[in-house]
Short mmCIF file of C-alpha atoms and ligand atoms in Angstrom, two decimals:
data_model
loop_
_atom_site.label_atom_id
_atom_site.label_comp_id
_atom_site.label_asym_id
_atom_site.label_seq_id
_atom_site.Cartn_x
_atom_site.Cartn_y
_atom_site.Cartn_z
CA MET A 15 -21.61 20.81 -8.19
CA THR A 16 -24.73 22.21 -9.87
CA GLU A 17 -28.19 20.62 -9.41
CA THR A 18 -28.51 20.12 -13.16
CA SER A 19 -25.34 18.02 -13.37
CA ARG A 20 -25.59 14.69 -15.16
CA VAL A 21 -24.13 12.33 -12.59
CA SER A 22 -23.08 8.79 -13.43
CA ALA A 23 -21.57 6.23 -11.08
CA LEU A 24 -17.87 5.97 -10.29
CA PRO A 25 -16.61 3.23 -12.64
CA VAL A 26 -15.98 0.10 -10.61
CA THR A 27 -16.60 -2.82 -12.97
CA ARG A 28 -13.56 -4.38 -14.61
CA PRO A 29 -13.86 -5.93 -18.04
CA PRO A 30 -14.37 -9.72 -18.02
CA GLY A 31 -11.41 -11.88 -18.96
CA CYS A 32 -8.39 -10.06 -17.59
CA PRO A 33 -8.48 -9.46 -13.81
CA PHE A 34 -5.74 -6.82 -14.08
CA ASP A 35 -7.30 -4.31 -16.48
CA PRO A 36 -8.94 -1.21 -14.95
CA PRO A 37 -12.61 -0.47 -15.72
CA ALA A 38 -12.95 0.08 -19.49
CA ALA A 39 -14.89 3.32 -18.89
CA TYR A 40 -11.66 5.08 -17.95
CA ALA A 41 -10.21 4.96 -21.47
CA THR A 42 -13.40 6.52 -22.85
CA LEU A 43 -13.47 9.18 -20.16
CA ARG A 44 -9.83 10.15 -20.72
CA ALA A 45 -10.62 10.68 -24.41
CA THR A 46 -13.99 12.43 -24.06
CA GLU A 47 -14.71 13.75 -20.55
CA PRO A 48 -11.47 13.73 -18.57
CA VAL A 49 -13.02 15.59 -15.61
CA VAL A 50 -16.54 14.29 -15.09
CA GLU A 51 -19.15 14.27 -12.34
CA VAL A 52 -19.73 10.93 -10.67
CA ARG A 53 -21.65 9.55 -7.70
CA CYS A 54 -19.38 7.52 -5.43
CA PRO A 55 -20.49 4.29 -3.70
CA THR A 56 -20.99 6.16 -0.39
CA GLY A 57 -23.33 8.64 -2.09
CA ILE A 58 -21.08 11.67 -2.32
CA ASP A 59 -20.77 13.41 -5.69
CA ALA A 60 -17.29 14.18 -6.94
CA TRP A 61 -15.35 15.24 -10.01
CA LEU A 62 -13.59 12.18 -11.36
CA VAL A 63 -10.18 13.14 -12.77
CA THR A 64 -8.84 10.51 -15.17
CA ARG A 65 -5.90 11.92 -17.17
CA TYR A 66 -2.36 11.49 -15.88
CA ALA A 67 -1.47 15.21 -16.13
CA ASP A 68 -4.67 16.32 -14.36
CA VAL A 69 -4.31 13.71 -11.61
CA ARG A 70 -0.78 14.93 -10.86
CA ALA A 71 -1.93 18.56 -10.96
CA VAL A 72 -4.73 17.87 -8.44
CA LEU A 73 -2.43 15.97 -6.07
CA ALA A 74 0.28 18.64 -6.30
CA ASP A 75 -2.17 21.48 -5.61
CA ARG A 76 -1.76 22.71 -2.02
CA THR A 77 -5.27 24.21 -2.07
CA MET A 78 -6.74 20.69 -2.31
CA SER A 79 -7.55 19.31 1.11
CA SER A 80 -7.11 15.74 2.35
CA ARG A 81 -8.92 16.52 5.56
CA GLY A 82 -11.12 13.57 6.30
CA ALA A 83 -10.79 12.64 2.69
CA ALA A 84 -8.72 9.49 2.50
CA SER A 85 -11.48 7.04 1.61
CA LEU A 86 -14.80 8.70 2.35
CA HIS A 87 -15.90 8.01 -1.22
CA ILE A 88 -15.70 4.23 -0.63
CA LEU A 89 -15.97 3.64 3.13
CA PRO A 90 -19.05 5.31 4.68
CA ASN A 91 -17.52 5.82 8.11
CA ALA A 92 -13.99 6.74 7.08
CA GLY A 93 -12.58 10.14 7.66
CA ARG A 94 -15.51 11.89 9.32
CA ASP A 95 -14.63 14.88 11.50
CA PRO A 96 -12.97 15.32 13.83
CA VAL A 97 -9.75 14.11 12.23
CA GLN A 98 -7.69 12.38 14.90
CA PRO A 99 -4.30 13.90 15.78
CA GLY A 100 -1.58 11.72 14.26
CA SER A 101 -3.69 10.59 11.27
CA VAL A 102 -1.10 11.78 8.76
CA ILE A 103 -3.08 10.72 5.70
CA GLN A 104 -5.99 13.02 6.63
CA LEU A 105 -4.21 16.13 7.83
CA ASP A 106 -3.39 19.27 5.84
CA GLY A 107 -0.88 22.09 5.96
CA LYS A 108 1.34 22.58 8.99
CA ASP A 109 -0.23 19.76 11.02
CA HIS A 110 0.52 17.39 8.17
CA SER A 111 4.06 18.56 7.39
CA ARG A 112 5.08 18.48 11.08
CA LEU A 113 4.12 14.82 11.31
CA ARG A 114 5.44 13.89 7.90
CA LYS A 115 8.82 15.47 8.60
CA MET A 116 9.19 13.28 11.68
CA VAL A 117 8.41 10.05 9.84
CA ILE A 118 10.18 10.70 6.55
CA ALA A 119 13.65 10.51 8.08
CA GLU A 120 12.92 6.85 8.82
CA PHE A 121 12.01 5.98 5.24
CA THR A 122 14.93 7.35 3.23
CA VAL A 123 16.50 5.07 0.60
CA ARG A 124 19.53 4.61 2.85
CA ARG A 125 17.54 3.63 5.93
CA VAL A 126 15.39 1.27 3.93
CA GLU A 127 18.41 -0.36 2.27
CA ALA A 128 19.73 -1.07 5.76
CA MET A 129 16.61 -3.16 6.34
CA ARG A 130 17.03 -5.25 3.18
CA ASP A 131 18.85 -8.17 4.84
CA TYR A 132 16.11 -8.42 7.42
CA VAL A 133 13.42 -8.33 4.75
CA GLN A 134 15.22 -11.15 2.91
CA ALA A 135 15.43 -13.20 6.10
CA VAL A 136 11.71 -12.76 6.77
CA VAL A 137 10.81 -13.72 3.21
CA ASP A 138 13.12 -16.73 3.27
CA SER A 139 11.80 -18.02 6.57
CA HIS A 140 8.21 -17.78 5.34
CA LEU A 141 9.16 -19.58 2.15
CA ASP A 142 10.78 -22.30 4.25
CA ALA A 143 7.59 -22.68 6.25
CA MET A 144 5.39 -22.62 3.15
CA LEU A 145 7.52 -25.15 1.27
CA ALA A 146 7.51 -27.44 4.28
CA GLN A 147 3.79 -27.95 3.65
CA PRO A 148 2.99 -30.87 1.35
CA GLY A 149 2.97 -29.31 -2.11
CA SER A 150 0.36 -26.53 -1.90
CA ALA A 151 -0.46 -23.36 0.02
CA ASP A 152 -2.53 -20.19 -0.06
CA LEU A 153 0.00 -17.54 -1.07
CA VAL A 154 -2.08 -14.76 0.53
CA ARG A 155 -2.51 -16.44 3.93
CA ASP A 156 0.85 -18.21 4.12
CA PHE A 157 3.17 -15.67 2.51
CA ALA A 158 2.03 -12.20 1.40
CA SER A 159 -0.04 -11.30 4.45
CA PRO A 160 2.19 -12.56 7.30
CA ILE A 161 5.43 -11.15 5.88
CA THR A 162 4.05 -7.66 5.39
CA LEU A 163 2.50 -7.66 8.88
CA LEU A 164 5.73 -8.86 10.42
CA MET A 165 7.61 -6.03 8.67
CA ILE A 166 5.19 -3.49 10.10
CA SER A 167 5.53 -4.91 13.60
CA GLU A 168 9.30 -4.65 13.20
CA LEU A 169 9.00 -1.03 12.03
CA LEU A 170 6.83 -0.17 15.02
CA GLY A 171 9.22 -1.90 17.41
CA VAL A 172 6.70 -4.49 18.62
CA PRO A 173 8.76 -6.86 20.81
CA PRO A 174 9.11 -10.42 19.40
CA GLY A 175 7.04 -11.95 22.20
CA TYR A 176 4.01 -9.77 21.28
CA ARG A 177 4.14 -10.19 17.51
CA ARG A 178 1.64 -12.99 17.22
CA GLN A 179 -0.89 -11.09 19.35
CA PHE A 180 -0.22 -7.94 17.29
CA GLN A 181 -0.71 -9.94 14.08
CA ARG A 182 -4.03 -11.30 15.35
CA MET A 183 -5.33 -7.80 16.20
CA SER A 184 -4.13 -6.30 12.91
CA THR A 185 -5.57 -9.16 10.87
CA THR A 186 -8.99 -8.62 12.46
CA LEU A 187 -8.75 -4.87 11.85
CA LEU A 188 -7.85 -5.33 8.18
CA SER A 189 -10.16 -8.23 7.37
CA SER A 190 -13.09 -7.59 5.06
CA ASP A 191 -14.95 -10.51 6.67
CA THR A 192 -15.48 -8.91 10.07
CA THR A 193 -18.49 -6.94 11.30
CA PRO A 194 -18.25 -3.17 11.96
CA ALA A 195 -18.41 -3.93 15.72
CA GLU A 196 -15.50 -6.37 15.45
CA THR A 197 -13.48 -3.84 13.43
CA GLN A 198 -14.17 -1.14 16.00
CA GLN A 199 -13.17 -3.43 18.83
CA ALA A 200 -9.95 -4.39 17.02
CA THR A 201 -9.16 -0.70 16.35
CA ILE A 202 -9.60 0.20 20.02
CA GLY A 203 -7.56 -2.86 21.06
CA LEU A 204 -4.73 -1.99 18.71
CA LEU A 205 -4.70 1.72 19.66
CA THR A 206 -4.61 0.79 23.35
CA TYR A 207 -1.78 -1.67 22.76
CA LEU A 208 0.20 0.88 20.70
CA ALA A 209 -0.31 3.59 23.34
CA GLU A 210 1.13 1.25 25.99
CA LEU A 211 4.01 0.32 23.70
CA PHE A 212 4.96 3.96 23.04
CA ALA A 213 4.56 4.97 26.70
CA ASP A 214 7.15 2.29 27.45
CA LYS A 215 9.42 3.55 24.65
CA GLN A 216 9.29 7.05 26.15
CA ILE A 217 10.90 5.58 29.27
CA ASN A 218 13.07 2.94 27.56
CA PRO A 219 13.82 4.05 23.99
CA GLN A 220 15.18 1.22 21.81
CA ASP A 221 16.74 1.17 18.32
CA ASP A 222 13.51 1.45 16.34
CA VAL A 223 11.52 3.98 14.32
CA PHE A 224 9.22 5.27 17.06
CA SER A 225 11.91 5.37 19.74
CA ARG A 226 14.02 7.54 17.44
CA MET A 227 11.01 9.79 16.75
CA ILE A 228 10.49 10.17 20.50
CA VAL A 229 14.14 11.13 21.02
CA ARG A 230 14.14 13.55 18.05
CA GLY A 231 10.84 15.13 19.14
CA GLU A 232 12.19 15.76 22.62
CA ALA A 233 15.45 17.17 21.26
CA ASP A 234 13.49 19.56 19.01
CA ASN A 235 11.17 20.47 21.88
CA ASP A 236 8.23 19.25 19.80
CA PRO A 237 7.41 15.78 21.14
CA LEU A 238 4.58 13.73 19.68
CA THR A 239 1.88 12.80 22.19
CA ILE A 240 1.18 9.13 22.88
CA ALA A 241 -2.21 9.49 21.15
CA GLU A 242 -0.55 10.99 18.04
CA MET A 243 2.01 8.19 17.88
CA ALA A 244 -0.63 5.48 18.30
CA MET A 245 -2.78 6.96 15.50
CA LEU A 246 0.27 7.44 13.27
CA ALA A 247 1.26 3.83 13.87
CA LEU A 248 -2.27 2.72 13.02
CA ASN A 249 -1.98 4.68 9.74
CA LEU A 250 1.22 2.74 9.00
CA VAL A 251 -0.44 -0.59 9.77
CA VAL A 252 -3.45 0.14 7.56
CA ALA A 253 -1.57 1.88 4.72
CA GLY A 254 1.51 -0.32 4.86
CA HIS A 255 0.10 -3.78 5.19
CA GLU A 256 -2.91 -3.95 2.93
CA ALA A 257 -1.45 -2.45 -0.24
CA THR A 258 1.85 -4.32 -0.03
CA ALA A 259 0.30 -7.71 0.74
CA ASN A 260 -2.18 -7.34 -2.12
CA MET A 261 0.59 -6.23 -4.47
CA ILE A 262 2.67 -9.32 -3.65
CA ALA A 263 -0.20 -11.76 -4.26
CA LEU A 264 -1.57 -10.01 -7.36
CA SER A 265 1.92 -9.62 -8.87
CA THR A 266 2.51 -13.34 -8.33
CA LEU A 267 -0.69 -14.10 -10.21
CA ALA A 268 0.28 -11.71 -13.04
CA LEU A 269 3.71 -13.35 -13.30
CA LEU A 270 2.17 -16.83 -13.32
CA GLU A 271 0.03 -15.67 -16.24
CA HIS A 272 3.04 -14.15 -18.06
CA PRO A 273 5.88 -16.63 -17.48
CA ALA A 274 8.29 -14.89 -19.89
CA GLN A 275 8.18 -11.77 -17.72
CA ARG A 276 9.60 -13.66 -14.74
CA ASP A 277 13.06 -13.64 -16.31
CA VAL A 278 12.82 -9.88 -16.78
CA LEU A 279 11.90 -9.53 -13.09
CA LEU A 280 14.86 -11.64 -11.99
CA GLU A 281 17.26 -9.70 -14.25
CA ALA A 282 16.17 -6.15 -13.33
CA PRO A 283 13.89 -6.28 -10.28
CA GLN A 284 13.93 -2.55 -9.53
CA ARG A 285 12.45 -1.49 -12.86
CA ALA A 286 10.14 -4.50 -12.95
CA ILE A 287 8.58 -3.67 -9.58
CA ASP A 288 7.65 -0.17 -10.72
CA GLU A 289 5.98 -1.58 -13.82
CA LEU A 290 4.01 -4.00 -11.64
CA LEU A 291 2.97 -1.08 -9.42
CA ARG A 292 1.86 0.90 -12.48
CA TYR A 293 0.13 -1.96 -14.26
CA LEU A 294 -1.75 -3.29 -11.22
CA SER A 295 -2.47 0.06 -9.50
CA VAL A 296 -4.02 -1.64 -6.49
CA VAL A 297 -5.37 1.56 -4.86
CA GLN A 298 -8.22 0.94 -7.24
CA PHE A 299 -10.66 3.76 -6.51
CA GLY A 300 -8.06 6.50 -6.36
CA VAL A 301 -7.75 9.11 -3.64
CA LEU A 302 -10.23 11.75 -2.57
CA ARG A 303 -9.65 15.48 -2.15
CA TYR A 304 -11.85 18.53 -1.81
CA ALA A 305 -11.29 21.95 -3.23
CA THR A 306 -10.84 24.72 -0.66
CA THR A 307 -11.01 27.36 -3.39
CA ASP A 308 -12.36 27.62 -6.97
CA VAL A 309 -9.84 25.94 -9.23
CA LEU A 310 -9.49 24.95 -12.88
CA VAL A 311 -8.87 21.23 -13.35
CA GLY A 312 -8.25 20.39 -17.00
CA GLU A 313 -10.95 22.51 -18.62
CA ARG A 314 -13.43 22.27 -15.72
CA MET A 315 -13.96 24.93 -13.09
CA VAL A 316 -14.26 23.11 -9.76
CA LYS A 317 -15.91 25.14 -7.00
CA ALA A 318 -14.66 25.50 -3.43
CA GLY A 319 -16.10 22.73 -1.26
CA GLU A 320 -16.52 20.23 -4.10
CA TRP A 321 -14.97 16.77 -3.99
CA LEU A 322 -12.51 15.30 -6.47
CA VAL A 323 -11.40 11.70 -7.04
CA ALA A 324 -7.90 11.43 -8.50
CA ALA A 325 -8.15 8.11 -10.38
CA LEU A 326 -4.65 6.67 -9.94
CA ASN A 327 -5.32 3.54 -11.98
CA SER A 328 -6.68 5.58 -14.88
CA ALA A 329 -3.65 7.90 -14.79
CA ASN A 330 -1.34 4.89 -14.77
CA HIS A 331 -3.07 3.52 -17.88
CA ASP A 332 -3.01 6.83 -19.77
CA GLU A 333 -1.67 6.01 -23.26
CA GLN A 334 -0.33 9.56 -23.63
CA VAL A 335 2.28 8.72 -21.00
CA PHE A 336 2.53 4.93 -21.12
CA PRO A 337 2.13 3.60 -24.68
CA HIS A 338 0.34 0.21 -24.76
CA ALA A 339 -0.57 0.96 -21.17
CA ASP A 340 -2.79 -2.10 -20.75
CA ASP A 341 0.17 -4.38 -21.48
CA MET A 342 2.46 -5.46 -18.66
CA ASP A 343 6.01 -4.89 -19.89
CA LEU A 344 8.51 -5.30 -17.07
CA SER A 345 11.28 -3.82 -19.21
CA ARG A 346 9.33 -0.58 -19.75
CA ALA A 347 11.60 2.39 -19.10
CA ALA A 348 8.97 4.98 -18.14
CA SER A 349 7.35 3.00 -15.32
CA ARG A 350 9.00 4.95 -12.52
CA SER A 351 6.82 8.01 -13.25
CA HIS A 352 3.67 6.12 -12.26
CA VAL A 353 1.34 7.47 -9.58
CA ALA A 354 0.59 4.17 -7.79
CA PHE A 355 2.04 5.75 -4.63
CA GLY A 356 0.10 8.97 -5.20
CA PHE A 357 1.85 12.30 -5.83
CA GLY A 358 2.51 15.58 -4.04
CA ALA A 359 2.29 16.31 -0.33
CA HIS A 360 0.72 12.99 0.63
CA LYS A 361 2.80 10.75 -1.64
CA CYS A 362 3.28 7.39 0.06
CA LEU A 363 5.72 7.61 2.95
CA GLY A 364 6.52 3.92 2.73
CA GLU A 365 7.23 3.74 -1.02
CA GLN A 366 10.92 2.82 -0.71
CA PHE A 367 10.15 0.23 1.91
CA ALA A 368 7.33 -1.23 -0.18
CA ARG A 369 9.68 -1.49 -3.19
CA VAL A 370 12.22 -3.45 -1.15
CA GLU A 371 9.52 -5.75 0.24
CA LEU A 372 8.14 -6.40 -3.25
CA GLN A 373 11.58 -6.95 -4.78
CA GLU A 374 12.63 -9.44 -2.14
CA ALA A 375 9.29 -11.26 -1.91
CA LEU A 376 8.88 -11.74 -5.66
CA THR A 377 12.47 -12.48 -6.65
CA LEU A 378 13.01 -14.97 -3.82
CA LEU A 379 9.67 -16.62 -4.51
CA PHE A 380 10.34 -17.19 -8.22
CA ARG A 381 14.01 -18.01 -7.74
CA ARG A 382 13.39 -20.61 -5.07
CA VAL A 383 10.17 -22.04 -6.47
CA PRO A 384 10.56 -22.06 -10.26
CA SER A 385 7.80 -24.67 -10.60
CA LEU A 386 5.24 -22.44 -8.82
CA ARG A 387 1.80 -22.66 -10.45
CA LEU A 388 -1.86 -22.02 -9.70
CA ALA A 389 -3.46 -24.92 -7.82
CA VAL A 390 -6.99 -24.12 -9.07
CA PRO A 391 -8.38 -22.99 -12.45
CA ARG A 392 -7.97 -19.21 -12.78
CA GLU A 393 -11.77 -18.80 -13.17
CA GLU A 394 -12.21 -19.97 -9.56
CA LEU A 395 -10.23 -17.07 -8.09
CA GLU A 396 -12.14 -14.32 -6.31
CA TYR A 397 -11.07 -10.70 -6.41
CA LYS A 398 -11.46 -7.79 -4.00
CA ASP A 399 -13.67 -5.75 -6.31
CA ASN A 400 -15.22 -3.53 -3.67
CA THR A 401 -12.44 -2.83 -1.19
CA LEU A 402 -10.12 0.18 -1.20
CA VAL A 403 -7.20 -1.96 -2.27
CA TYR A 404 -7.64 -4.41 -5.13
CA GLY A 405 -6.30 -7.93 -4.88
CA VAL A 406 -7.05 -11.60 -4.94
CA ARG A 407 -8.79 -13.08 -1.88
CA ARG A 408 -6.95 -16.40 -1.90
CA LEU A 409 -4.19 -17.59 -4.18
CA PRO A 410 -3.92 -21.39 -4.01
CA VAL A 411 -0.53 -22.36 -5.44
CA ALA A 412 1.34 -25.65 -5.93
CA TRP A 413 4.89 -26.64 -6.86
CA ASP A 414 6.86 -29.71 -7.81
CA GLU A 415 8.43 -31.50 -4.89
CA PRO A 416 11.05 -31.61 -3.67
CA ALA A 417 11.31 -27.81 -3.72
CA GLU A 418 14.65 -26.38 -2.74
CA ILE A 419 14.47 -25.67 1.02
CA PRO A 420 17.52 -24.14 2.68
CA SER A 421 18.51 -25.68 5.97
CA GLY A 422 17.99 -23.96 9.33
CA THR A 423 14.32 -23.01 9.08
CA THR A 424 13.64 -20.13 11.45
CA ASP A 425 10.42 -19.42 13.28
CA PRO A 426 9.15 -16.42 11.27
CA GLY A 427 7.75 -14.74 14.39
CA GLU A 428 11.03 -14.77 16.26
CA LEU A 429 13.50 -13.28 13.79
CA MET A 430 16.19 -10.89 14.87
CA PRO A 431 15.27 -7.20 14.66
CA PHE A 432 16.45 -4.87 11.88
CA PRO A 433 20.22 -4.51 12.12
CA GLN A 434 19.85 -0.76 11.58
CA ALA A 435 22.18 0.85 14.05
CA ASP A 436 25.08 -1.49 13.22
CA ARG A 437 24.54 -1.30 9.48
CA LEU A 438 24.23 2.47 9.42
CA ALA A 439 27.30 2.89 11.60
CA ALA A 440 29.22 0.52 9.33
CA ASP A 441 28.11 2.54 6.27
CA ASN A 442 29.60 5.72 7.66
C1 HEM B 509 2.63 -1.36 -2.70
C2 HEM B 509 2.44 -0.79 -1.58
C3 HEM B 509 1.84 0.57 -1.35
C4 HEM B 509 1.03 1.33 -2.15
C5 HEM B 509 0.50 1.00 -3.55
C6 HEM B 509 0.75 2.56 -1.43
C7 HEM B 509 -0.03 3.59 -1.92
C8 HEM B 509 -0.22 4.80 -1.27
C9 HEM B 509 -0.92 5.93 -1.81
C10 HEM B 509 -1.61 5.96 -3.17
C11 HEM B 509 -0.87 6.93 -0.91
C12 HEM B 509 -1.42 8.36 -1.08
C13 HEM B 509 -2.72 8.61 -0.34
C14 HEM B 509 -3.27 10.00 -0.62
O1 HEM B 509 -2.74 10.75 -1.43
O2 HEM B 509 -4.31 10.33 -0.03
C15 HEM B 509 -0.14 6.43 0.24
C16 HEM B 509 0.10 7.15 1.39
C17 HEM B 509 0.72 6.61 2.49
N1 HEM B 509 1.35 5.40 2.60
FE1 HEM B 509 1.47 3.98 1.16
N2 HEM B 509 1.38 2.50 -0.22
C18 HEM B 509 2.07 1.33 -0.12
C19 HEM B 509 2.87 0.89 0.92
C20 HEM B 509 3.08 1.56 2.09
C21 HEM B 509 3.92 1.13 3.18
C22 HEM B 509 4.75 -0.16 3.17
C23 HEM B 509 3.83 2.06 4.16
C24 HEM B 509 4.48 2.13 5.51
C25 HEM B 509 5.29 1.29 6.01
C26 HEM B 509 2.93 3.09 3.69
C27 HEM B 509 2.56 4.21 4.39
C28 HEM B 509 1.85 5.26 3.88
C29 HEM B 509 1.53 6.46 4.64
C30 HEM B 509 1.90 6.73 6.10
C31 HEM B 509 0.83 7.31 3.77
C32 HEM B 509 0.28 8.69 4.10
C33 HEM B 509 1.29 9.75 3.69
C34 HEM B 509 0.78 11.16 3.91
O3 HEM B 509 -0.45 11.35 3.97
O4 HEM B 509 1.59 12.08 3.98
N3 HEM B 509 2.50 2.76 2.43
N4 HEM B 509 0.26 5.13 -0.01
#
């Protein structure tokens, strides 16, 4: 970027009134300066790319590097060199595709569908526990956060007896209320635990994602090291938990604000979930890349070595692609082409799984608790304005008693594992 550049700040402020709208500056930028220089909160200067077509072009361009890039524009210590082996989100080229190929087999539509019954059971058991409380709860603490963490521990093959400990470590790692030292300690603790878990799976493979990756890697003579698996698993914890939990809580709030849309959700949940993903675009500051070669983006020549921010929320609110983009319309047909999961080589590996989690969490919640409502005035809610993933910090909710509670409440931490092997065999 040239010294004479006029650099303004990355837009971060949302308009007052509606907590779901992206910063108003994006609409102006898309119309007037769709590729513009900005200074990011961590001090790096980048080209901010705001139009849908340009965002997709940047993310599809194999000359754009993700190396160390995931969130360096927002988190000062994220993604510095050296990139750790196994950190799929930060790798490029062959290192990236080798890892991605190993994981992607576990996240196909078919595999994820085989997990649906388990997801339902986890959601139901947490609803049972929540509804057993006298009339109110924090939907983030009591529902969205624990169910998504439990799903991740199931994916990683954490044995039932260790899940509560795993949840405690992950919660500390992902909390925005902890000090950098506490976060570092939790990261080391979690990586050590995961390394021990995978070392055990190398000797005693079970019917879970990482055991199957170990077996496949050995069969292909390209095994993942323990350190790679631990870092990959940490990527899944960080990427998989935070965005999904925030989506569940924020979608609940949006649906409480737009009661008519709840019927649309219950009638056609698949389409509705994609519209919620588009409308809310919780990866609020987009994703970072740097150019490894001179490249034209829109009408701007970006030089090798310069940074770019692909503004996912701006792209998802581009009126050229999504008419009335700032309206939430759960019957919108074009929602599926959103970029809330990114695009191109690094497109979210867990997108199908996240869709199933969101479908089951939101439909079961509104079906079983039709009287759900906010327990505090909306003005009292606090939002995660400065974290990578947008959301609501707490969501106090209430309902009319007696709520419908199915019998046989299960301890959410002790549910049966995914019935994958049986289900997949039965499908064949
Ligand atoms: C609503 C929920 C989710 C949203 C909005 C979301 C969003 C994203 C986005 C935008 C990216 C692209 C990052 C980039 O281009 O630099 C990404 C990547 C990724 N996501 Fe998700 N994600 C969600 C859920 C999940 C879940 C449930 C998992 C795993 C269980 C997961 C695992 C990953 C991984 C491993 C990557 C890195 C892929 C790669 O670099 O090749 N995500 N996600």
